[in-house]
N, CA and C of each residue as an Amber inpcrd file, in Angstrom:
protein
   627
   0.5650000  -0.8710000  -0.3250000  -0.1430000  -0.2420000   0.1090000
   1.2240000   1.3440000   0.0190000   0.6010000   2.0710000  -0.8590000
   1.4270000   3.2610000  -0.9990000   1.1590000   4.5340000  -0.0450000
   1.7580000   4.5580000   0.6730000   2.1010000   5.9310000   1.2770000
   1.7700000   7.3710000   1.0900000   0.8190000   8.1440000   2.0930000
   0.9130000   9.3930000   1.5250000   1.3950000  10.3610000   2.7620000
   1.8160000  11.7130000   2.2500000   2.1820000  12.4050000   3.4040000
   1.6230000  13.5870000   3.6800000   1.9030000  14.7770000   4.4320000
   1.4410000  16.1020000   4.8670000   2.9370000  16.8310000   4.3160000
   2.5870000  17.6590000   3.9010000   4.2080000  18.5830000   3.7110000
   4.2160000  19.9880000   4.4920000   4.8430000  20.0650000   4.9440000
   4.7590000  21.2220000   5.5450000   6.5870000  22.1560000   5.9440000
   5.7700000  23.1020000   6.7000000   7.8490000  23.9460000   6.0140000
   7.9680000  23.6660000   7.4660000   9.6740000  23.4240000   7.0660000
  10.2050000  23.3660000   8.7120000  10.8030000  24.4820000   9.3100000
  10.3420000  25.0060000  10.3900000  10.2870000  25.8900000  11.2810000
  11.6050000  26.3610000  12.0120000  12.8360000  25.3190000  11.8270000
  13.5480000  24.9100000  12.5580000  14.9890000  26.1140000  12.0070000
  14.8330000  26.3070000  10.5950000  15.9680000  26.3320000   9.9420000
  16.1760000  28.2750000   9.8710000  15.1590000  28.8250000   9.9580000
  15.3570000  30.2080000   9.8080000  16.0210000  30.8290000  10.9960000
  16.7190000  32.2530000  10.5350000  17.6300000  33.2950000  11.3340000
  16.6160000  34.4870000  11.3510000  15.4610000  34.7870000  10.7940000
  14.9560000  35.7960000  10.8350000  13.7200000  35.9740000  11.0350000
  13.5340000  36.2070000  12.5690000  12.1010000  36.2690000  13.1770000
  11.3980000  34.5850000  12.7480000  11.9110000  33.8710000  12.6130000
  11.0740000  32.4840000  11.8950000  10.5590000  32.4160000  10.7140000
  10.9740000  33.3950000   9.4970000  10.6010000  33.7080000   8.3980000
  11.6970000  33.9170000   7.8400000  11.4620000  33.4180000   6.4330000
  12.5170000  33.1120000   5.3870000  12.6210000  34.9430000   4.6430000
  11.0780000  34.8180000   4.5890000  10.8500000  36.3660000   3.1600000
   9.8620000  37.1230000   4.0000000   9.5230000  38.2950000   3.6280000
   8.3420000  39.0520000   4.1900000   7.7850000  39.3420000   2.7380000
   6.3250000  39.3200000   2.4110000   6.0150000  39.8800000   1.3060000
   5.6780000  41.4080000   1.5810000   5.6030000  42.2400000   0.5760000
   5.2770000  43.7910000   0.3070000   3.9690000  43.6670000  -0.3490000
   3.1710000  44.7440000   0.4550000   1.3650000  43.9270000   0.1420000
   1.3880000  44.4290000  -1.0270000   0.4850000  43.1740000  -1.6180000
  -0.3090000  44.0060000  -3.1250000  -1.5310000  43.9290000  -2.8850000
  -2.7650000  43.8180000  -3.8020000  -4.1220000  43.8470000  -4.1550000
  -4.5410000  42.6120000  -2.9770000  -5.2680000  42.2330000  -1.9200000
  -5.6970000  41.0830000  -1.7850000  -4.7010000  40.1800000  -0.4380000
  -3.8730000  40.9860000  -0.3570000  -2.9750000  40.1270000   0.1910000
  -2.7750000  39.8180000   1.0830000  -3.8690000  40.2630000   2.4990000
  -4.4310000  40.0090000   3.3910000  -5.5630000  38.6340000   3.1370000
  -5.8530000  38.2020000   2.4460000  -6.5950000  36.9980000   1.8650000
  -6.0110000  36.4430000   0.9960000  -4.1380000  36.0870000   0.8960000
  -3.5260000  35.8820000   0.3800000  -3.6810000  34.0890000   0.3200000
  -4.1180000  33.5020000   1.6300000  -3.8640000  32.0570000   2.1800000
  -5.1650000  31.4710000   1.2710000  -6.3510000  32.3080000   1.3290000
  -7.0990000  32.0760000   0.6420000  -7.5340000  31.5190000  -0.9460000
  -6.7960000  32.9280000  -1.5470000  -6.7480000  32.7370000  -2.6600000
  -5.7390000  32.0490000  -3.8100000  -4.9190000  31.9310000  -2.9320000
  -3.9380000  30.4380000  -3.8340000  -4.3430000  29.3240000  -3.1420000
  -5.2610000  29.2210000  -2.4920000  -6.4450000  27.7250000  -2.0260000
  -6.9610000  27.3890000  -3.2500000  -7.4780000  27.5320000  -3.8850000
  -8.4250000  27.2520000  -5.4350000  -8.2380000  28.0790000  -6.3250000
  -8.2690000  27.0610000  -7.4760000  -8.0800000  28.3230000  -8.6350000
  -9.5630000  28.9240000  -8.8580000 -10.7470000  28.9370000  -8.3940000
 -11.8880000  29.7830000  -8.3180000 -11.7670000  31.1390000  -8.2080000
 -10.1150000  31.2550000  -7.4820000  -9.9330000  32.6570000  -6.9630000
  -9.1640000  32.9290000  -8.3210000  -8.5430000  32.8230000  -9.1380000
  -7.4490000  32.8790000 -10.4360000  -7.7900000  34.3310000 -10.7360000
  -8.6810000  35.0570000 -11.0840000  -8.6560000  36.4460000 -11.1650000
  -8.2600000  37.2300000 -10.6210000  -8.1200000  36.5810000  -9.1600000
  -8.0130000  37.4830000  -8.1970000  -6.3460000  37.8610000  -7.5800000
  -5.5750000  36.3690000  -8.4020000  -4.1350000  36.4740000  -8.0630000
  -3.5490000  37.7540000  -8.4960000  -2.3990000  37.8610000  -8.0900000
  -1.6730000  38.9620000  -8.3880000  -0.6930000  38.4420000  -9.5620000
  -0.7070000  39.3360000 -10.4530000   1.0310000  38.8300000 -11.7440000
   2.0800000  38.0140000 -11.1610000   2.6900000  39.1340000  -9.9080000
   4.1710000  38.2660000  -9.1120000   3.7600000  38.5020000  -8.0580000
   4.6150000  38.2290000  -7.1800000   4.6400000  38.1880000  -5.4670000
   6.0990000  38.6920000  -5.4060000   6.0300000  39.9030000  -4.8540000
   7.8830000  41.0280000  -4.0000000   7.4130000  40.3530000  -2.5570000
   8.6670000  39.6800000  -2.3770000   9.0650000  39.3160000  -0.7420000
  10.4960000  40.3000000  -0.8040000  10.8300000  40.6490000   0.6000000
  11.8400000  40.6130000   1.1950000  12.7390000  39.8330000   1.9230000
  13.6380000  39.3320000   1.3460000  13.9170000  37.9850000   2.3290000
  15.2550000  38.0940000   2.0300000  15.6890000  36.8050000   3.3490000
  17.1270000  36.6170000   3.9080000  17.7130000  35.9720000   2.8230000
  18.6230000  36.4130000   2.2470000  19.6830000  36.3410000   1.3280000
  21.2600000  34.9050000   1.8290000  20.7200000  34.6750000   3.0010000
  21.7070000  33.8770000   3.6850000  21.0990000  32.5270000   3.5100000
  19.2920000  32.7500000   3.6830000  18.6340000  31.7280000   3.4540000
  18.4740000  31.0260000   2.1110000  17.5000000  32.3400000   1.4050000
  16.7950000  31.6640000   0.3250000  17.6000000  31.4680000  -0.5470000
  18.8190000  31.3570000  -0.9510000  19.0670000  30.4950000  -2.1670000
  19.3930000  29.3030000  -1.8920000  19.7220000  28.6520000  -0.6290000
  19.7900000  27.2350000  -0.5900000  18.3390000  26.4560000  -0.1050000
  17.2120000  27.3880000  -0.0730000  16.1080000  26.4770000   0.1410000
  14.9760000  26.9650000  -0.9430000  14.2770000  25.2830000  -0.7110000
  13.6200000  24.8850000  -2.2680000  12.0510000  25.6580000  -1.5010000
  11.5360000  24.9630000  -0.3740000  10.6900000  25.5270000   0.1250000
  10.5930000  27.0160000   1.2470000  10.8590000  27.4850000   0.8050000
  11.3340000  28.9490000   2.0660000   9.7490000  28.9660000   3.1010000
   9.8140000  29.4200000   4.0520000   8.6010000  29.7190000   5.3470000
   8.6650000  31.2950000   4.3810000   7.6390000  31.7840000   4.3020000
   7.2660000  33.2200000   4.2850000   6.1630000  33.4590000   5.3980000
   5.1200000  34.5990000   5.3410000   4.5510000  35.4390000   6.1760000
   3.3190000  35.2570000   5.4280000   3.3930000  34.4640000   4.0700000
   2.0880000  34.3960000   3.1990000   0.9900000  33.5780000   3.8210000
   1.3570000  32.5360000   4.3810000   0.8910000  30.8910000   4.3980000
   0.4630000  30.5160000   3.3950000   1.6820000  30.8670000   2.0660000
   0.7970000  30.2600000   0.7360000   2.2840000  29.6110000   0.6020000
   2.2350000  28.1100000  -0.0650000   3.3050000  27.3180000  -0.8050000
   4.2140000  28.2510000  -1.6060000   5.5790000  28.2000000  -1.8220000
   5.7590000  28.8200000  -2.6630000   7.6160000  27.7710000  -2.5940000
   7.5710000  27.2620000  -4.1100000   8.2960000  26.2350000  -4.5950000
   9.5450000  26.5790000  -5.3990000  10.5860000  26.4260000  -5.3580000
  11.7540000  26.5270000  -6.2000000  11.6720000  25.5700000  -7.5980000
  11.8200000  25.9600000  -8.5820000  11.5310000  25.5580000  -9.7460000
  12.1270000  24.6540000 -10.0350000  13.1340000  24.0340000  -9.1510000
  13.8870000  22.6780000  -8.8500000  12.6180000  21.8010000  -8.4650000
  12.3470000  22.3440000  -7.5710000  11.4920000  21.7700000  -6.4510000
  10.1270000  21.2460000  -7.6230000   9.3480000  22.4290000  -8.0310000
   8.4360000  21.9770000  -9.3690000   9.0760000  20.9660000 -10.2440000
   9.9430000  20.9690000 -10.8170000  10.6570000  19.9660000 -12.0900000
  10.6070000  18.7010000 -11.4870000  11.3930000  18.6810000 -10.0860000
  11.1370000  17.4980000  -9.2620000  10.0040000  16.7190000  -9.7210000
   9.1150000  17.2710000  -8.6860000   7.6400000  16.6130000  -8.7070000
   6.8420000  16.4720000 -10.5240000   7.3080000  17.8240000 -11.0370000
   6.9650000  17.1480000 -13.2360000   7.6110000  15.8580000 -13.3510000
   8.5640000  15.1560000 -12.7030000   9.0810000  14.7620000 -13.4310000
   8.6490000  12.8620000 -13.2830000   7.9620000  12.9950000 -11.7430000
   7.1470000  11.9900000 -11.3060000   5.7530000  11.6000000 -12.3370000
   5.2550000  13.5560000 -11.9130000   3.9030000  12.8000000 -12.9130000
   3.3820000  14.4130000 -13.2870000   2.0570000  14.2350000 -14.4220000
   1.6040000  15.9630000 -14.2040000   0.6560000  16.0210000 -13.3920000
   0.7430000  17.4020000 -13.0170000  -0.2100000  17.9090000 -11.4100000
  -0.4360000  18.8700000 -12.3140000  -2.0410000  19.6500000 -12.0350000
  -2.7140000  20.4310000 -12.9900000  -2.2150000  21.9210000 -11.8420000
  -1.7320000  22.6250000 -11.6270000  -1.6130000  23.7040000 -10.8810000
  -1.5890000  25.1910000 -11.3980000  -1.7870000  26.2030000 -10.9400000
  -1.0900000  27.3770000 -10.9790000  -0.4720000  27.8470000 -11.0370000
   0.8550000  28.3880000 -11.2030000   2.1890000  28.9810000 -10.9140000
   2.3480000  30.5790000 -10.8280000   2.2310000  31.2120000  -9.8630000
   2.4380000  32.7770000  -9.4910000   4.1190000  33.4160000  -9.3050000
   4.2340000  33.9590000 -10.4840000   5.9400000  34.2140000 -10.6750000
   5.7830000  34.9960000  -8.9980000   7.2260000  34.8660000  -8.4020000
   7.5860000  35.0270000  -6.9700000   9.2700000  35.8900000  -7.7490000
   9.4110000  37.0080000  -6.5250000  10.4550000  37.7890000  -6.9580000
  11.0510000  38.0780000  -5.5620000  12.0440000  37.5010000  -5.2240000
  12.8650000  37.7330000  -3.8340000  14.2280000  38.8170000  -3.8940000
  13.5680000  39.7280000  -3.0230000  14.8620000  40.9310000  -2.5740000
  15.0570000  40.9460000  -1.7980000  16.8240000  41.2820000  -1.9140000
  17.4850000  41.0300000  -1.0170000  17.4580000  42.0650000   0.1610000
  16.6330000  41.7030000   1.3710000  16.3400000  42.2250000   2.8360000
  17.4530000  43.3060000   3.0730000  18.6320000  43.2750000   2.7770000
  19.7420000  44.0620000   3.1390000  19.8430000  45.4730000   2.2220000
  18.9640000  45.4960000   1.5520000  18.6080000  46.6300000   0.4980000
  17.6810000  47.5070000   1.1140000  17.6030000  48.6890000   1.9870000
  17.2970000  49.8860000   2.6430000  16.8170000  50.7880000   1.9660000
  16.9040000  50.7920000   0.9420000  16.5320000  52.3320000   0.2550000
  15.1220000  51.7220000  -0.6280000  14.6130000  52.7630000  -1.2220000
  13.3050000  52.6940000  -1.9450000  13.6060000  51.5670000  -3.1490000
  12.9520000  50.7250000  -3.5860000  13.1490000  49.2590000  -4.3960000
  12.7830000  49.7960000  -5.9300000  12.3080000  50.6990000  -6.2500000
  11.9450000  51.6130000  -7.3330000  12.3200000  52.7170000  -7.8370000
  12.8770000  52.7050000  -9.4610000  13.3610000  53.9190000  -9.8120000
  12.7370000  55.0420000  -9.8810000  13.0540000  56.2150000 -10.5800000
  11.8570000  57.0150000 -10.5220000  10.6460000  56.5910000 -12.1840000
  11.1700000  55.6960000 -12.5380000  10.1710000  55.3200000 -13.8300000
   9.0920000  53.8050000 -13.3330000   9.0850000  53.6830000 -11.8660000
   8.4280000  52.6020000 -11.1490000   8.8060000  51.5750000 -11.5270000
   9.7230000  50.7530000 -11.8050000  10.9460000  50.1230000 -12.5610000
  11.4650000  49.7170000 -11.0170000  11.6210000  48.2890000 -10.6720000
  12.4640000  47.9250000  -9.9600000  13.9090000  48.0710000 -10.3050000
  14.4040000  48.8580000  -9.2560000  16.3680000  48.9990000  -9.8610000
  16.7440000  47.7280000  -9.9370000  17.8450000  48.0640000 -10.8670000
  18.3000000  46.8010000 -11.1620000  19.4640000  46.2060000 -10.6450000
  19.9980000  47.1640000  -9.4190000  21.4190000  47.1150000  -8.3880000
  20.6100000  46.2130000  -7.3320000  19.6850000  45.9010000  -7.3470000
  18.9150000  44.7640000  -5.9380000  19.1080000  43.3470000  -6.4060000
  20.0930000  42.6860000  -5.6760000  20.1920000  41.4040000  -5.6050000
  18.3880000  40.7930000  -5.6050000  18.3680000  39.8240000  -6.4750000
  17.3800000  39.2160000  -6.7020000  17.0890000  37.9490000  -6.6740000
  15.9640000  36.7390000  -6.2470000  16.3440000  35.8860000  -7.3120000
  14.7220000  35.2920000  -7.7210000  14.8260000  34.6030000  -8.8010000
  13.3290000  35.1550000  -9.3260000  13.6940000  33.3230000  -9.6660000
  14.0550000  32.5720000  -9.4190000  13.6620000  30.9420000  -9.3600000
  12.6730000  30.0810000  -8.4200000  11.6700000  31.0080000  -7.9530000
  10.3270000  30.4160000  -6.6060000   9.0060000  30.4270000  -7.3670000
   8.1770000  29.9610000  -7.1550000   7.0050000  29.8880000  -7.5680000
   6.0700000  29.9320000  -6.7160000   4.7710000  30.6670000  -6.3910000
   3.3110000  30.0800000  -5.7500000   2.5620000  29.3390000  -6.1420000
   2.2040000  27.9660000  -5.4310000   1.5680000  27.3330000  -6.3580000
  -0.1380000  27.2850000  -5.5430000  -0.6270000  26.9500000  -6.7000000
  -2.1260000  27.1990000  -6.1470000  -2.3340000  25.5660000  -7.0840000
  -3.1920000  24.5540000  -6.2440000  -3.3630000  23.3200000  -6.8570000
  -4.8640000  23.0190000  -7.6300000  -5.2760000  23.1030000  -8.6740000
  -6.4710000  22.9880000  -8.9850000  -7.3370000  22.0670000  -9.0560000
  -6.9580000  20.3890000  -9.1450000  -8.0570000  19.7780000  -8.6770000
  -8.1560000  19.6590000  -7.4800000  -9.0790000  18.6760000  -6.7560000
  -9.1580000  17.6370000  -5.6360000  -9.3040000  16.5100000  -5.8460000
  -8.2170000  15.9630000  -4.7160000  -8.6630000  13.9820000  -5.1620000
  -9.7100000  13.8200000  -4.4070000 -10.0470000  12.4610000  -4.6170000
 -11.2290000  12.0410000  -4.0500000 -10.5170000  10.5530000  -2.9430000
 -10.1060000  11.1370000  -2.2350000  -9.3260000   9.7600000  -1.4900000
  -9.8750000   9.7170000   0.0390000 -10.6160000  10.7750000   0.3570000
 -10.6000000  11.1220000   1.8440000 -11.7400000   9.6690000   2.6460000
 -11.1170000   9.2500000   3.6360000 -12.1970000   7.4580000   4.0490000
 -12.8790000   8.4430000   4.7400000 -13.8300000   8.2440000   4.7930000
 -15.1750000   8.6310000   5.2530000 -15.2820000   7.9130000   6.5030000
 -15.2170000   6.3130000   6.0850000 -15.5260000   5.3730000   6.9780000
 -14.6840000   4.9270000   8.4140000 -13.2260000   5.5610000   8.1400000
 -12.3670000   5.4100000   9.4000000 -11.7240000   6.7560000   9.7620000
 -12.2250000   7.7810000   8.9120000 -11.5930000   9.3370000   9.4860000
 -12.4950000   9.5370000  10.8830000 -11.7660000   9.9480000  11.5590000
 -13.0360000  10.7430000  12.5990000 -13.1790000  12.1020000  12.5480000
 -13.9670000  12.7050000  12.5120000 -14.6150000  13.7240000  12.5560000
 -15.7620000  14.2000000  12.9110000 -16.0320000  15.7790000  12.7280000
 -17.4330000  16.0980000  13.2140000 -18.4870000  16.5700000  11.7720000
 -19.1110000  16.4020000  11.8220000 -20.2470000  16.9660000  10.3520000
 -20.5480000  18.1700000  10.6630000 -20.2810000  18.6970000   9.3730000
 -20.3040000  19.7340000   9.1260000 -21.5420000  20.7400000   9.7260000
 -21.8820000  21.6500000  10.2280000 -23.2800000  22.5710000  10.5160000
 -23.7430000  22.8580000   8.9500000 -23.0240000  23.3060000   8.2450000
 -23.5750000  23.7960000   6.8760000 -24.1160000  22.5390000   6.0940000
 -23.1390000  21.7060000   6.1770000 -24.1580000  20.3030000   5.1340000
 -23.4510000  19.1220000   5.8710000 -24.5390000  18.5060000   7.0040000
 -23.8080000  17.3380000   7.9590000 -23.1720000  16.1420000   7.1740000
 -23.0880000  16.2840000   5.6910000 -22.5990000  15.1110000   5.0440000
 -21.4860000  15.2100000   4.4290000 -21.0000000  16.5680000   4.7740000
 -19.8320000  16.7280000   5.1230000 -18.6820000  16.9720000   6.0380000
 -17.4800000  16.7360000   6.3400000 -17.0950000  16.7400000   7.2930000
 -16.5520000  18.1870000   7.9840000 -16.8120000  18.5230000   9.0920000
 -16.4210000  20.0980000   9.9000000 -15.1030000  19.8120000  10.4760000
 -15.2310000  19.7110000  11.3980000 -13.8910000  19.7750000  12.0480000
 -12.9740000  18.0570000  12.4840000 -11.8940000  17.8120000  11.8520000
 -11.2810000  16.4600000  11.5690000 -10.6090000  16.3300000  12.3410000
 -10.8780000  15.2930000  13.3170000 -10.1570000  14.6680000  14.7810000
  -8.6450000  13.4640000  14.0600000  -9.1090000  12.9610000  13.1370000
  -8.2900000  12.2440000  12.9320000  -8.4930000  11.9080000  11.0250000
  -7.3690000  12.2840000  10.4420000  -7.6010000  11.9270000   9.2000000
  -7.1900000  10.9650000   8.3560000  -7.9520000   9.9220000   7.4950000
  -7.3280000   8.4750000   7.1000000  -7.8060000   9.0030000   5.3150000
  -6.6960000   8.4080000   4.5790000  -6.6850000   8.5180000   3.6600000
  -7.0430000   7.5150000   2.7330000  -7.5650000   7.3070000   1.4510000
  -7.4300000   6.0950000   1.0950000  -6.3750000   6.0310000  -0.4680000
  -5.5810000   5.1860000  -0.1540000  -4.0860000   4.9170000  -0.5780000
  -5.0060000   4.5180000  -2.9180000  -5.2320000   5.0250000  -3.1440000
  -5.7930000   4.7830000  -4.3440000  -4.6430000   4.7150000  -5.5180000
  -5.3760000   3.8490000  -6.6210000  -4.2930000   3.4790000  -7.8710000
  -3.1740000   4.5430000  -7.9850000  -3.9270000   5.9250000  -8.1860000
  -3.2760000   7.0240000  -9.1480000  -3.4970000   8.2260000  -8.4210000
  -3.1070000   9.0130000  -8.0240000  -2.8700000  10.2920000  -7.3100000
  -1.5770000  10.9830000  -7.8970000  -1.6380000  12.1590000  -8.3220000
  -0.8060000  13.2550000  -8.6720000   0.0640000  12.9870000  -7.6250000
   1.3670000  13.7430000  -7.7990000   2.7570000  13.6380000  -6.7200000
   2.3250000  14.7010000  -5.6800000   1.5100000  15.7290000  -5.9560000
   1.0680000  17.0850000  -4.9830000  -0.2320000  16.8290000  -5.2160000
  -1.1530000  17.6950000  -4.3370000  -2.6820000  17.1080000  -4.0220000
  -3.3430000  18.1890000  -2.9800000  -4.0880000  18.3420000  -3.6500000
  -5.5520000  18.6170000  -2.0680000  -6.3600000  17.3900000  -1.9050000
  -7.1590000  17.6000000  -0.8960000  -8.3680000  17.0540000  -0.9340000
  -9.6960000  18.3020000  -0.6210000 -11.1000000  18.2120000  -1.1970000
 -12.1080000  19.0310000  -0.1310000 -12.2050000  18.9020000   0.8820000
 -12.3540000  18.0350000   1.6980000 -12.5390000  17.8290000   2.9660000
 -11.2950000  18.3130000   3.5800000 -10.2670000  18.4970000   3.5110000
  -9.4360000  19.5450000   4.6730000  -8.6230000  20.1360000   3.6310000
  -9.2170000  20.9530000   2.5850000  -8.2780000  21.8780000   1.5300000
  -7.0190000  22.8440000   2.1640000  -6.8930000  23.2400000   3.2470000
  -5.5780000  23.5730000   3.3350000  -4.3500000  22.9660000   3.6920000
  -4.3840000  21.2230000   3.8660000  -3.1990000  20.5350000   4.2150000
  -2.8410000  20.4140000   2.4360000  -2.1570000  20.3200000   2.2480000
  -0.6460000  20.1700000   1.3180000  -0.5780000  18.5460000   1.3960000
  -0.9850000  18.1400000   0.5730000  -0.2460000  16.2700000   0.4110000
   0.7440000  16.3140000  -0.3310000   1.2400000  14.9120000  -0.2440000
   2.5340000  14.4770000  -1.4310000   2.1930000  12.5570000  -1.5240000
   2.4740000  11.7540000  -2.7390000   2.3900000  11.1200000  -2.2100000
   3.8980000  10.3380000  -1.6510000   4.0420000   8.9610000  -1.7010000
   5.1490000   8.2000000  -1.3430000   6.5300000   8.7830000  -2.3380000
   6.0810000   8.5340000  -3.4400000   7.0060000   8.7640000  -4.5710000
   8.0280000   9.9630000  -5.1470000   6.6940000  11.1610000  -4.5130000
   7.2750000  12.5020000  -4.6860000   8.1790000  12.6270000  -2.9790000
   8.0420000  12.1630000  -2.1090000   8.4520000  12.4000000  -1.0080000
  10.0370000  11.7960000  -1.5930000  10.1480000  10.7610000  -1.6620000
  11.3520000  10.3450000  -1.9010000  12.3240000  10.9320000  -2.4830000
  11.4590000  11.3380000  -4.3070000  12.4290000  12.1170000  -4.4700000
  12.9490000  13.3470000  -4.2990000  11.7510000  14.1120000  -3.5370000
  12.2020000  15.4410000  -3.0330000  13.6420000  15.1040000  -1.9660000
  13.5640000  14.0650000  -1.2820000  14.5410000  13.6260000  -0.1570000
  15.6940000  13.5260000  -1.1650000  16.1450000  12.7660000  -1.8910000
  16.9750000  12.3420000  -2.8450000  17.8120000  12.8340000  -3.4520000
  16.9410000  14.2700000  -3.4730000  17.4890000  15.1330000  -4.5880000
  18.4220000  16.7490000  -3.2020000  17.6400000  16.5510000  -2.1980000
  18.0530000  17.1960000  -0.9120000  17.5160000  18.4260000  -1.6090000
  16.0120000  18.5420000  -1.6270000  15.6570000  19.5900000  -1.3550000
  15.2310000  20.1490000   0.3820000  15.2920000  21.6390000   0.3340000
  15.6620000  21.7900000   1.5670000  14.4250000  22.7440000   2.1790000
  13.8640000  22.6480000   3.1140000  12.8190000  24.0580000   3.7080000
  11.2470000  23.3440000   4.2800000  11.5010000  21.8380000   3.5310000
  10.0660000  21.0900000   4.1860000  10.4760000  19.8290000   5.4170000
   9.6900000  19.5740000   5.8410000   9.4700000  18.4330000   6.2250000
   7.9320000  17.6310000   6.1290000   7.7470000  15.8870000   6.2910000
   6.8930000  15.3690000   6.0460000   6.0510000  14.8190000   6.9120000
   5.4390000  14.5920000   6.9990000   3.9900000  13.6740000   8.0200000
   3.2790000  12.5450000   7.5730000   3.2030000  11.6560000   7.8970000
   2.5200000  10.6570000   7.4220000   1.4360000  10.9560000   7.5800000
   0.1960000  10.8090000   6.7810000  -0.8070000  10.3320000   6.7520000
  -1.3420000   9.0910000   6.8410000  -2.7760000   8.3800000   7.8430000
  -2.8760000   7.4980000   7.8500000  -3.5620000   6.8980000   6.5610000
  -3.2490000   5.5690000   5.9540000  -3.7890000   5.2120000   5.1200000
  -4.6150000   3.7710000   5.1650000  -5.4290000   3.8330000   4.3700000
  -6.1030000   2.5350000   4.1590000  -6.1980000   1.9710000   2.7400000
  -6.4070000   0.6110000   2.2210000  -6.2320000   0.2550000   1.0000000
  -7.7470000   0.1430000   0.3570000  -7.9650000   0.6140000  -1.1940000
  -9.7830000   1.1890000  -1.1570000 -10.1910000  -0.5700000  -1.4480000
 -11.7120000  -0.9800000  -0.8980000 -11.7100000  -2.0280000  -1.4720000
 -11.8150000  -2.6800000  -2.5260000 -11.9880000  -3.8770000  -3.1780000
 -12.1270000  -4.0110000  -4.6930000 -13.7440000  -3.9600000  -4.5590000
 -13.9330000  -3.6780000  -6.4210000 -15.2520000  -3.4230000  -6.8570000
 -15.9030000  -4.7650000  -7.1430000
């Protein structure tokens, strides 16, 4: 039976107030954790996100810890996941700016100053689809007040280890949780991807039809 893991940020590596980068506010940035959660908000996503980043950390980490609570992946990490299998996602451009540059970041024409050290090899991730692998029988949860047929608070998450799952995915029942397959976890660890930690999710085998 194939294993499934949740992927989370590594909170133990940062030297800068427990964050590697802090965003420069953009329209609806106060709702970023919701906007980047679902493709239904794709028209409200920004063209790009600017971060003031700790460049003692950022070049070395593929899954940086930011103040937006939005998954930011390095191009290398995205490439490794794509090599395992395709997954449908929206990628928003990220520009990391060296946080030691203390002057205005824009020139007189409104463009970013060319002398600022930048890192352009990151993207913000929005997973498009939701996978149908929640195990209603073995998970422990309280029914939603709005719809008793759907889980509300989930005390114990159990997923069905189905034959096919994309390397990185979300589910409807707990959309804030980012999940990866065992093969994805192995590939990320093999390639020394930094900045993320994994927690195994309990799984069950689907019943034969």
